[in-house]
């Protein structure tokens, strides 16, 4: 088993005017290649903070975090940007698509920051959109797509750079029941084809698509 | 700035798409620049054009680099005479003419007098001149003939009118008609070619009469108001000026520490005098345009802050997908530079178009300087980039984790 994520004793403390708030209180977490893990828990218990640290968008206050064996806590901002670009794909609850760009252009966004968009990237983006059932919507702007379709564009964007890890933060949070199922089936298919996924959700039905479920409460995983 | 050219190109394209997606922002960001640069280019070009027009007219009057004027009475350039004026005589003019570096001299008696026709009456400058006046000033007749040696010898009461004066007094067919100068009847024998206006000097409003007639029948004095001296083209201007000054001082018996009782006016001084007002006005208007540019910069800065605030999530998303702080800084700086370049180019094009229109409807020459237009666009880009740096830096510093939560 190839270990992608290895976290030991990860803590995150926010300093506010009212004092210190400890959001993560010592997280031990491992993600192996091919995993599909759902992190569940009520709002405000540290799910998003953990996802930000997993996605290298934030740094832990304490503890160690190895990504594919590399200690990410020692990386510079520039190195973290590079790691995010090459190794991690993000899917957000609110899709975060660029409104003036077409579906195809949205998918190609990560490639701009890699080496510039090349012909083979465009081909791959088209293939991904085709695979996700959006082959006929390449030139559509986000406003011309349904919620489910927008989330599928966001998934294609997350996959374009062939990341080691796909992070999905409440991916069905903004979708109706049928779109949610549609998106989850896509995740399941991706996982079946070898994509490693970590997803947060507070919906048990969404979590049921994952092969492992972890519950976070009060900044710690509950066994 | 960015890792490779294709990466930089990709970011630049993304930035361009972003600004083109909001036409309102684009309009407001570039509007101030368009106005500022348009004003700068048109003011500079028209100011410079006005100077060139003056220069062209002076040159047209043969007042180029090898001529100068001697005015009776000492004192400051173009001010009232500070000394007696009655010392500059015909004999002085003849003595100057004997210098081997002098081609010829055109003496003038001058006064502002009432000139009347049955139709109209004007107060205008009346000049007593010799036939050489026409040649030395490169000023021929448009109609009729110029004053000739016979007119001077016989003290004839004939006159040549300036183009506008002829129109004002006698309409379309002035030759052979009579005008009354200071109560004396004169026959109009010619009308001068049109020359135009320099500053507040209307060259086409004048009446020329033979110098002898002026001296004995109109002004009743023997001293001259001025003389124009034409030098040979290869002569050292300074040396010639010094020689004439010494000659006149000697002839007027001036003591060593006594000031000149005449003034030697060079073309440069005239040019300077005539364009000083234009230059001051141009400088003033240019500084106002510069203020416009600063205001535009502040507007750009504010709109950029608004854009950064509005696009926070997209900036955070770009960072999540691998954009570095530098990439974001470049993205927004490039955006400002593009807007400034567009605004500056449009502004300078409109400015040049205004110059073309103004110069086709007025006597002012159009002056088009590619270098100045390019400089204006460059100033616009630099100013805007400077003002846009703060919001771009703020965008670069946005923490993606907090925004994407």
PDB file of C-alpha atoms in Angstrom, chain B residues 15-16 18-20 22-34 37 296 299-301 303-304 307 331-347 377 380-381 384-385:
ATOM      1  CA  UNK B  15      -5.911  38.213 -16.670  1.00  0.00           C
ATOM      2  CA  UNK B  16      -7.076  39.626 -19.995  1.00  0.00           C
ATOM      3  CA  UNK B  18     -10.972  38.655 -16.480  1.00  0.00           C
ATOM      4  CA  UNK B  19     -10.819  42.371 -17.335  1.00  0.00           C
ATOM      5  CA  UNK B  20     -12.701  41.888 -20.605  1.00  0.00           C
ATOM      6  CA  UNK B  22     -16.351  43.268 -16.895  1.00  0.00           C
ATOM      7  CA  UNK B  23     -16.841  46.016 -19.458  1.00  0.00           C
ATOM      8  CA  UNK B  24     -18.090  48.429 -16.793  1.00  0.00           C
ATOM      9  CA  UNK B  25     -14.883  48.117 -14.780  1.00  0.00           C
ATOM     10  CA  UNK B  26     -12.853  48.403 -17.955  1.00  0.00           C
ATOM     11  CA  UNK B  27     -14.734  51.556 -18.955  1.00  0.00           C
ATOM     12  CA  UNK B  28     -14.395  53.307 -15.609  1.00  0.00           C
ATOM     13  CA  UNK B  29     -10.750  52.325 -15.207  1.00  0.00           C
ATOM     14  CA  UNK B  30      -9.779  53.585 -18.631  1.00  0.00           C
ATOM     15  CA  UNK B  31     -12.082  56.614 -18.891  1.00  0.00           C
ATOM     16  CA  UNK B  32      -9.967  58.924 -16.725  1.00  0.00           C
ATOM     17  CA  UNK B  33      -6.849  57.881 -18.594  1.00  0.00           C
ATOM     18  CA  UNK B  34      -8.496  58.454 -21.953  1.00  0.00           C
ATOM     19  CA  UNK B  37      -3.946  61.422 -22.141  1.00  0.00           C
ATOM     20  CA  UNK B 296      -7.187  58.410 -12.879  1.00  0.00           C
ATOM     21  CA  UNK B 299      -9.713  55.703  -9.576  1.00  0.00           C
ATOM     22  CA  UNK B 300      -7.870  52.693 -10.991  1.00  0.00           C
ATOM     23  CA  UNK B 301      -6.577  51.834  -7.529  1.00  0.00           C
ATOM     24  CA  UNK B 303     -11.626  49.892  -8.832  1.00  0.00           C
ATOM     25  CA  UNK B 304      -8.786  47.381  -8.497  1.00  0.00           C
ATOM     26  CA  UNK B 307     -12.203  43.884  -8.185  1.00  0.00           C
ATOM     27  CA  UNK B 331      -2.086  38.690 -12.912  1.00  0.00           C
ATOM     28  CA  UNK B 332      -3.423  41.958 -11.440  1.00  0.00           C
ATOM     29  CA  UNK B 333      -0.454  44.142 -12.383  1.00  0.00           C
ATOM     30  CA  UNK B 334      -0.756  42.946 -15.968  1.00  0.00           C
ATOM     31  CA  UNK B 335      -4.466  43.744 -15.863  1.00  0.00           C
ATOM     32  CA  UNK B 336      -3.751  47.331 -14.762  1.00  0.00           C
ATOM     33  CA  UNK B 337      -1.054  47.719 -17.394  1.00  0.00           C
ATOM     34  CA  UNK B 338      -3.384  46.497 -20.145  1.00  0.00           C
ATOM     35  CA  UNK B 339      -6.140  48.884 -19.071  1.00  0.00           C
ATOM     36  CA  UNK B 340      -3.636  51.757 -18.936  1.00  0.00           C
ATOM     37  CA  UNK B 341      -2.217  50.843 -22.320  1.00  0.00           C
ATOM     38  CA  UNK B 342      -5.691  50.695 -23.845  1.00  0.00           C
ATOM     39  CA  UNK B 343      -6.787  53.953 -22.183  1.00  0.00           C
ATOM     40  CA  UNK B 344      -3.531  55.671 -23.108  1.00  0.00           C
ATOM     41  CA  UNK B 345      -3.643  54.540 -26.724  1.00  0.00           C
ATOM     42  CA  UNK B 346      -7.289  55.493 -27.179  1.00  0.00           C
ATOM     43  CA  UNK B 347      -6.643  58.835 -25.407  1.00  0.00           C
ATOM     44  CA  UNK B 377       1.049  55.977 -23.027  1.00  0.00           C
ATOM     45  CA  UNK B 380      -0.132  56.212 -18.158  1.00  0.00           C
ATOM     46  CA  UNK B 381       1.065  52.613 -17.866  1.00  0.00           C
ATOM     47  CA  UNK B 384      -1.432  53.024 -13.308  1.00  0.00           C
ATOM     48  CA  UNK B 385       0.869  50.141 -12.445  1.00  0.00           C
TER      49      UNK B 385
END
